[in-house]
PDB file of C-alpha atoms in Angstrom:
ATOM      1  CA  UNK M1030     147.094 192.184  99.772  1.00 48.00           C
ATOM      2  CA  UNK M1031     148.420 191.056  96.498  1.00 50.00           C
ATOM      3  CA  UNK M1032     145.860 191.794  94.480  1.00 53.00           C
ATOM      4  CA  UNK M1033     146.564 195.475  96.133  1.00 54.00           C
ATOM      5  CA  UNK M1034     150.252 194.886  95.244  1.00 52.00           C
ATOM      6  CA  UNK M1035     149.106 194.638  91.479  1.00 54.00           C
ATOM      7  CA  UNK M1036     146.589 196.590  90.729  1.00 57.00           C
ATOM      8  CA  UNK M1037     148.622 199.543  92.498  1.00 56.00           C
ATOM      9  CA  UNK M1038     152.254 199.243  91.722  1.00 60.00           C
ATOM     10  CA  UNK M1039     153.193 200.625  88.710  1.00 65.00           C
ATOM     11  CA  UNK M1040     155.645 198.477  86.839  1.00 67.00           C
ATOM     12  CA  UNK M1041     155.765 200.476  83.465  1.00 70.00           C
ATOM     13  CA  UNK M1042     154.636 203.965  83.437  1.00 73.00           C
ATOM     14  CA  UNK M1043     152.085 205.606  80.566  1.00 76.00           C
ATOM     15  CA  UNK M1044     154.399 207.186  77.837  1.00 75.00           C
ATOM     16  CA  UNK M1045     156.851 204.595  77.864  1.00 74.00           C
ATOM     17  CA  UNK M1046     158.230 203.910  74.218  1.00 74.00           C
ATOM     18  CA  UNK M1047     158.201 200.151  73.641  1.00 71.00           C
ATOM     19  CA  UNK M1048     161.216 198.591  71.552  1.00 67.00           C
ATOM     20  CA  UNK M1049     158.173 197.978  68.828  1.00 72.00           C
ATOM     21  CA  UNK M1050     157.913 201.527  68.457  1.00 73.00           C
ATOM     22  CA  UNK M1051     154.691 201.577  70.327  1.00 77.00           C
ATOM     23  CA  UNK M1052     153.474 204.106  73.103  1.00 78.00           C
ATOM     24  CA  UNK M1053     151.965 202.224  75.872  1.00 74.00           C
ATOM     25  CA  UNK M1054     148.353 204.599  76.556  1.00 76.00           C
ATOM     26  CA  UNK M1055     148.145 203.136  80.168  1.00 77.00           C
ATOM     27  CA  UNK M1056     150.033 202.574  83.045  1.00 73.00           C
ATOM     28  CA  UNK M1057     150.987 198.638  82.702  1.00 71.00           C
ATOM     29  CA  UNK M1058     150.779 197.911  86.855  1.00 70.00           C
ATOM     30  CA  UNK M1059     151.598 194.344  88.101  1.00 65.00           C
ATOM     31  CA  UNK M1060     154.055 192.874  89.884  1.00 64.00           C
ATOM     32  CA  UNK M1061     157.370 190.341  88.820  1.00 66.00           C
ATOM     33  CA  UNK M1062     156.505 186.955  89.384  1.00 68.00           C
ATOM     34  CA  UNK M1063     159.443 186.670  91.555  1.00 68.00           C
ATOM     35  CA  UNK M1064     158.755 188.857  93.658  1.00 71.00           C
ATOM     36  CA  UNK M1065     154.704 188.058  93.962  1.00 72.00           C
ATOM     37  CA  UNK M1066     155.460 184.447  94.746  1.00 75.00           C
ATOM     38  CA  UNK M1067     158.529 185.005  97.172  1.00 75.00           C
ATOM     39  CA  UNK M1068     155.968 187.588  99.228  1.00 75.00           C
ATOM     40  CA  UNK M1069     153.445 185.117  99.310  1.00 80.00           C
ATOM     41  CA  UNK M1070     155.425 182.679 100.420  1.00 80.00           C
ATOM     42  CA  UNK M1071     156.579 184.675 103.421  1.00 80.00           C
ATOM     43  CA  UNK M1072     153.356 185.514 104.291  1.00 83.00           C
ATOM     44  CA  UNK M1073     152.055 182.125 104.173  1.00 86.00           C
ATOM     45  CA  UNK M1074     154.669 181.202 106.176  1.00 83.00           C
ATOM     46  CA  UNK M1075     154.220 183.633 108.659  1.00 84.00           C
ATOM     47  CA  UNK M1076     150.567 183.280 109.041  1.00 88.00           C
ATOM     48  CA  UNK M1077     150.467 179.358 109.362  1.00 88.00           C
ATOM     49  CA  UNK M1078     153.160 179.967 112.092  1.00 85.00           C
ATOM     50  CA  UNK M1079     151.083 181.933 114.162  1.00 87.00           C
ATOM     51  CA  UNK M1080     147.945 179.514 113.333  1.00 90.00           C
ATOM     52  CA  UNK M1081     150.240 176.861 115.226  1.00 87.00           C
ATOM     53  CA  UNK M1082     151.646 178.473 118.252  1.00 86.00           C
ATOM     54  CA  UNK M1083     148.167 180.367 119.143  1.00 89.00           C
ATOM     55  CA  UNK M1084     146.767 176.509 118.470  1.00 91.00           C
ATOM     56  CA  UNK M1085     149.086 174.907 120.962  1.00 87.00           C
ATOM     57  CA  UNK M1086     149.490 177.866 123.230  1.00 87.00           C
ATOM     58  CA  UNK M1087     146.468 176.607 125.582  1.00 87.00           C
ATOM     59  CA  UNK M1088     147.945 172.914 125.361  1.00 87.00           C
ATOM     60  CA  UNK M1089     150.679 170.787 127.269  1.00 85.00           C
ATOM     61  CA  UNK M1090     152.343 170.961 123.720  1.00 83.00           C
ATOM     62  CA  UNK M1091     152.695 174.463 124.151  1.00 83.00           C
ATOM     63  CA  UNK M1092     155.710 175.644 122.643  1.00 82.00           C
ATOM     64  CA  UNK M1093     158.113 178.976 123.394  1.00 82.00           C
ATOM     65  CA  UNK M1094     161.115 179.887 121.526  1.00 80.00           C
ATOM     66  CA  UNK M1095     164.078 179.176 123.652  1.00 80.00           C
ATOM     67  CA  UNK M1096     165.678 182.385 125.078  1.00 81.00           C
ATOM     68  CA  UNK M1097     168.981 183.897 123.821  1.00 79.00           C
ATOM     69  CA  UNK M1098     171.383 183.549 126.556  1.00 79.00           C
ATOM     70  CA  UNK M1099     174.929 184.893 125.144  1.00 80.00           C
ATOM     71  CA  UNK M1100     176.051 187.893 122.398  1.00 83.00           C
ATOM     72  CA  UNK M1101     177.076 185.597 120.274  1.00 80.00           C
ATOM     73  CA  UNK M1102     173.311 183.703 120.049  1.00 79.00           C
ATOM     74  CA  UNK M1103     172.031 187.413 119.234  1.00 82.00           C
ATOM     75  CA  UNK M1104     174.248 188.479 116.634  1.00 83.00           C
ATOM     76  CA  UNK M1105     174.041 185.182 115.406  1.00 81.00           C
ATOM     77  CA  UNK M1106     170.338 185.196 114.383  1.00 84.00           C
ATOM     78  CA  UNK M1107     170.433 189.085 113.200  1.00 86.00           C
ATOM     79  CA  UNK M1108     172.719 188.030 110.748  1.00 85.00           C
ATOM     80  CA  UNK M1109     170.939 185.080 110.155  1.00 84.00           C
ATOM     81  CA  UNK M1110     168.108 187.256 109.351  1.00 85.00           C
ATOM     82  CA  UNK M1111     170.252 190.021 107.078  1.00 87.00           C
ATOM     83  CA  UNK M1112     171.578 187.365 104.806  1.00 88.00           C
ATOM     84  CA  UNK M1113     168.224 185.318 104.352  1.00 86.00           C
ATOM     85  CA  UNK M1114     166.413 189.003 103.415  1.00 85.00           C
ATOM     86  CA  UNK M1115     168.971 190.086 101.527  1.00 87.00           C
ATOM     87  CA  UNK M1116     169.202 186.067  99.359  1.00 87.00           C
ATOM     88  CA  UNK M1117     165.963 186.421  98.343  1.00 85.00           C
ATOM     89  CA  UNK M1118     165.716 190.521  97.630  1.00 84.00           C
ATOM     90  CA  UNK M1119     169.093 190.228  96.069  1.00 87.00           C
ATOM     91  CA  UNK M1120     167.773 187.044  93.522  1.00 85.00           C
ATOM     92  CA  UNK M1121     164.521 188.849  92.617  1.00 83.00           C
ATOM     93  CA  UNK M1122     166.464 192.036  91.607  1.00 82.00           C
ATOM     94  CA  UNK M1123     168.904 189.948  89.358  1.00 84.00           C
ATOM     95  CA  UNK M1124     165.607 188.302  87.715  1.00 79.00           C
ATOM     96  CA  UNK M1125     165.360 191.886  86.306  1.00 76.00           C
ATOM     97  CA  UNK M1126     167.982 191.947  84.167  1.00 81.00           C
ATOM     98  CA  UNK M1127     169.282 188.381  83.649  1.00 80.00           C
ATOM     99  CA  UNK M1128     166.844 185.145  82.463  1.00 79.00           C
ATOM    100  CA  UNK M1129     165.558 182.162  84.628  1.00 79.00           C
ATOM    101  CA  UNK M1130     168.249 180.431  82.812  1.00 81.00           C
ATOM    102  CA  UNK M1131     171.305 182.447  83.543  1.00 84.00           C
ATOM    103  CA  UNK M1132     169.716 182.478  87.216  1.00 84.00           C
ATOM    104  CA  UNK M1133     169.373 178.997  88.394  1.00 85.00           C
ATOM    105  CA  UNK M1134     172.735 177.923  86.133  1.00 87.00           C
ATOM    106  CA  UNK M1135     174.539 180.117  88.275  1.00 85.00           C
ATOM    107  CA  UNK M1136     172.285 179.341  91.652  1.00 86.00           C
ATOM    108  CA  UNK M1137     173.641 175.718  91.154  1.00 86.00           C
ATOM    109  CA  UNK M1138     177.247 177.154  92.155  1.00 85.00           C
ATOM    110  CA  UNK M1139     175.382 177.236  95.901  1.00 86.00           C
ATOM    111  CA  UNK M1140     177.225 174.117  97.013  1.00 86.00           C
ATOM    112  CA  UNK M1141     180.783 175.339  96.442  1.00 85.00           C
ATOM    113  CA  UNK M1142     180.229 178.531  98.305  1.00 85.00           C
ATOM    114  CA  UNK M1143     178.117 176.768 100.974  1.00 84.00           C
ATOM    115  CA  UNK M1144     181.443 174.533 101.698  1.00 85.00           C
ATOM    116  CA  UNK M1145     183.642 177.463 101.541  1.00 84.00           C
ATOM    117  CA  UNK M1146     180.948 179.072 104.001  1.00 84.00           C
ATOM    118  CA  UNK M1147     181.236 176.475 106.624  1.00 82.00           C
ATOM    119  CA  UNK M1148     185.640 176.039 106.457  1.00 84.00           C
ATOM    120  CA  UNK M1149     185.673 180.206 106.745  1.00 83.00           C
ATOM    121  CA  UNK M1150     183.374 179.682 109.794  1.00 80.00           C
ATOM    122  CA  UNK M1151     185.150 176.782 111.392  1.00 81.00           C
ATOM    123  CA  UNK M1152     188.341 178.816 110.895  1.00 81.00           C
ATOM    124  CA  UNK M1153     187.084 181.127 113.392  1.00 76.00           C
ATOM    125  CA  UNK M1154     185.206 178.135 116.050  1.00 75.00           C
ATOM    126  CA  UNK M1155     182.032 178.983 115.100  1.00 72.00           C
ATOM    127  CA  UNK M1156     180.993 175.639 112.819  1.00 73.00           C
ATOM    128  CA  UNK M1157     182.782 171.950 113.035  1.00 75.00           C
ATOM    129  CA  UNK M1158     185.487 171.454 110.255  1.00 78.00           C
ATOM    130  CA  UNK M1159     184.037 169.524 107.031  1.00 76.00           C
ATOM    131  CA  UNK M1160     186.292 166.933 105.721  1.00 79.00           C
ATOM    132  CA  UNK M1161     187.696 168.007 102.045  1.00 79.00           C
ATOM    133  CA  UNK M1162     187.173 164.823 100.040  1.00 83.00           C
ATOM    134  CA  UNK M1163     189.225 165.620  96.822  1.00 84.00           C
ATOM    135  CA  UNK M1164     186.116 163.926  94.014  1.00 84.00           C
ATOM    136  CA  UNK M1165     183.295 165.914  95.649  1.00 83.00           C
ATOM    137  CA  UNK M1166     185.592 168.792  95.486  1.00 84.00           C
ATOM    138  CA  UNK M1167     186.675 168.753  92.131  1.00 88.00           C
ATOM    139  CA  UNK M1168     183.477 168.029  90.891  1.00 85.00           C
ATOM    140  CA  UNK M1169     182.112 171.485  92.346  1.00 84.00           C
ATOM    141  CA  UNK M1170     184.518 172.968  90.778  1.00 87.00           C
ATOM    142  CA  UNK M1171     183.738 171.760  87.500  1.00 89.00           C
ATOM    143  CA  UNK M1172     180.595 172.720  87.920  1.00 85.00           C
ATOM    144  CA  UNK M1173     181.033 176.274  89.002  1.00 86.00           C
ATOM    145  CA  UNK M1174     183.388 176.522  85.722  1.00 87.00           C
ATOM    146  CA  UNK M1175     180.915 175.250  83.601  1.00 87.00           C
ATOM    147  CA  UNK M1176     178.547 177.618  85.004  1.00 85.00           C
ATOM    148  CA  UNK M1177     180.785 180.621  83.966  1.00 84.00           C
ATOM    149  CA  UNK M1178     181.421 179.435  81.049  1.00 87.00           C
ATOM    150  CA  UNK M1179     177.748 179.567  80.169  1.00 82.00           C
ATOM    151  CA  UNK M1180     177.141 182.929  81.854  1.00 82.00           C
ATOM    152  CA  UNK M1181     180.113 184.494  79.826  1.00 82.00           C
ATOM    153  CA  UNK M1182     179.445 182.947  76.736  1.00 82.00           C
ATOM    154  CA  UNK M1183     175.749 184.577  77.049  1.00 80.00           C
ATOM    155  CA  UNK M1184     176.979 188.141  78.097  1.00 78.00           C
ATOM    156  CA  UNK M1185     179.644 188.065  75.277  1.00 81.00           C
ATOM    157  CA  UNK M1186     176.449 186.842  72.949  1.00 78.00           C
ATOM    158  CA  UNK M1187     174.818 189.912  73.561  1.00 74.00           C
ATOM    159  CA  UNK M1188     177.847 192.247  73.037  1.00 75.00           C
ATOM    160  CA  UNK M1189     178.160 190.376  69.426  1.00 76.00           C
ATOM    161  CA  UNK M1190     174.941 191.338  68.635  1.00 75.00           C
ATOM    162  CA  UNK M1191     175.828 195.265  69.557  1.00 70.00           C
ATOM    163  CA  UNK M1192     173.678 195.577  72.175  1.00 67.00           C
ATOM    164  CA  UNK M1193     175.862 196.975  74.522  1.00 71.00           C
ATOM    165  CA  UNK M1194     173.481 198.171  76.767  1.00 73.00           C
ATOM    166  CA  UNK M1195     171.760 194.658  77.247  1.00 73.00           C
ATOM    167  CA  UNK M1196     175.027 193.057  77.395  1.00 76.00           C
ATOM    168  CA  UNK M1197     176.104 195.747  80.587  1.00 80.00           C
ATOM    169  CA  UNK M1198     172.726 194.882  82.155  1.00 81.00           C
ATOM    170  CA  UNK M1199     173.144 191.388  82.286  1.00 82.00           C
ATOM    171  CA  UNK M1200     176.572 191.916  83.579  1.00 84.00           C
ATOM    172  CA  UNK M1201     174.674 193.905  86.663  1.00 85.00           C
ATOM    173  CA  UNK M1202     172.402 191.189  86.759  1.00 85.00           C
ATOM    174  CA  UNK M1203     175.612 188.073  86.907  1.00 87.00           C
ATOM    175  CA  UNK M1204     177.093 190.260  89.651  1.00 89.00           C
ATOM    176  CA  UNK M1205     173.851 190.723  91.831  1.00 88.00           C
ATOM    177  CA  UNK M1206     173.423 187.130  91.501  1.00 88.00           C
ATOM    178  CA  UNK M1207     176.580 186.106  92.277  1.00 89.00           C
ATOM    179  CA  UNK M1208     175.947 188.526  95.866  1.00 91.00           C
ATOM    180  CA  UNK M1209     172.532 186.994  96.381  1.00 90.00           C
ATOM    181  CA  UNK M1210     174.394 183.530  95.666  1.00 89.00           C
ATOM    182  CA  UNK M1211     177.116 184.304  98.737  1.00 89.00           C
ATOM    183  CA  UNK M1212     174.211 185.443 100.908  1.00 89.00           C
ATOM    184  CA  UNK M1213     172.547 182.099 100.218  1.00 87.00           C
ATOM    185  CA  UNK M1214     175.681 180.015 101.129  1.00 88.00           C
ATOM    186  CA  UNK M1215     176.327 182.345 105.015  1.00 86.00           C
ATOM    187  CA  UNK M1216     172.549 181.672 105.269  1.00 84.00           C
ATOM    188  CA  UNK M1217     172.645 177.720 104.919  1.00 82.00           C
ATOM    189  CA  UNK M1218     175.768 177.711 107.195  1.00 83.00           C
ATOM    190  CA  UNK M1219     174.774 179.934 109.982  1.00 82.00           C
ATOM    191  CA  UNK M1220     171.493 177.566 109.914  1.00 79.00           C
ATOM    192  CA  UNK M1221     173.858 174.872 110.896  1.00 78.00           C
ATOM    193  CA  UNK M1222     175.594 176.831 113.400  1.00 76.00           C
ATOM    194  CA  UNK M1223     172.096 178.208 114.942  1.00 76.00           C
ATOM    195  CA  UNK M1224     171.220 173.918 114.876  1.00 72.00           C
ATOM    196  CA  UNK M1225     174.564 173.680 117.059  1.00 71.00           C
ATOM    197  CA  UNK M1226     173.454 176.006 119.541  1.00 68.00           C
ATOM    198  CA  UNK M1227     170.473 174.020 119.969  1.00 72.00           C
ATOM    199  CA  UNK M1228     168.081 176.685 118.060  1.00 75.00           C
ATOM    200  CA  UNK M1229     165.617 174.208 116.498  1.00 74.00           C
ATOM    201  CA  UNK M1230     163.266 175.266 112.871  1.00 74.00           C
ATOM    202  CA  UNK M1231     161.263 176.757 114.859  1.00 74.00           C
ATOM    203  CA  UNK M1232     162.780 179.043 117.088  1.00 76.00           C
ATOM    204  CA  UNK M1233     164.341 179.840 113.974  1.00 75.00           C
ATOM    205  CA  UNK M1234     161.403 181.147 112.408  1.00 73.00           C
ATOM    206  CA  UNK M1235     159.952 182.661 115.270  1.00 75.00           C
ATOM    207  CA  UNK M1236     163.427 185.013 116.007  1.00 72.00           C
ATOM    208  CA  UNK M1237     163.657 185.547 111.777  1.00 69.00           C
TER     209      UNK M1237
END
């Protein structure tokens, strides 16, 4: 399917003016990496899942997701679903206009906003209260200002340079990021919540 996937997509079309000055002859087909590996991955994923419960099916180990009893079990694991889709779809399409770099420096802001996650959710009785120890805390938050500081010093870089059009592109990609980044944090803290309604990895999968 992949190999499909790249010899069929079309990632730069024939015509296209390179900044060398060069006219590409061909289509250039292929893939980004990020998104080749994530959809393998899923796949994968998928496929050994099935491998196991058709395996164990016939056994005493057989295993069935457990049922969803209540509205709030339901909407729980649709959302579940939205924000884990929309993490990784969200972080592929910032790979597309910002660096690796720019991209995990800003992915390691994922604590903060997981912990900001879980109080928002506990402030409505849907996840148990975290303790706010004042050191982890404040070290988070040094991070996450380190972290802009890098970003901004890297857009403002590019404006220097008078490539404004680079330097609003990587803006789009910060900003995409920093959405794929909040989807990551709701994902990680509705997993705990799904945990607390007794939903184990697996029934996780199998609903997702």
């Amino acid at each position: 399917y992949m190999g499909w996937v790249m010899r069929s997509s079309v990632t730069v079309p024939k015509g296209t003016k390179l900044d060398s000055g060069l006219v590409l002859e061909k289509d250039l087909t292929g893939c980004p990496a990020g998104f080749a590996l994530t959809a393998m991955q899923q796949i994968i994923s998928f496929i050994v899942f099935v491998i196991f419960f058709l395996s164990v099916y016939p056994t005493r180990y057989r295993y069935m997701p457990k049922q969803l009893n209540t509205t709030f079990e339901v909407v729980s694991v649709i959302i579940f679903g939205c924000v884990f889709a929309l993490n990784i779809a969200l972080n592929n399409f910032s790979l597309g206009y910002i660096n690796v770099a720019v991209n995990l420096i800003i992915r390691s802001c994922l604590p903060l906003t997981t912990f900001l996650s879980q109080q928002v959710l506990a402030m409505f009785g849907m996840y148990t209260r975290k303790p706010c120890r004042c050191l982890e805390i404040s070290l988070m938050v040094i991070g996450v200002f380190c972290a802009g500081a890098f970003t901004t010093a890297r857009i403002m870089g590019t404006a220097a340079k008078g490539d404004a059009k680079e330097s609003g592109m990587q803006f789009l990609g910060v900003c995409v990021c920093l959405l794929s980044l909040l989807c990551g944090s709701l994902n990680l803290a509705l997993a705990g919540v799904l945990g607390q309604n007794k939903l184990n990895v697996y029934d996780t999968v199998a609903y997702m």
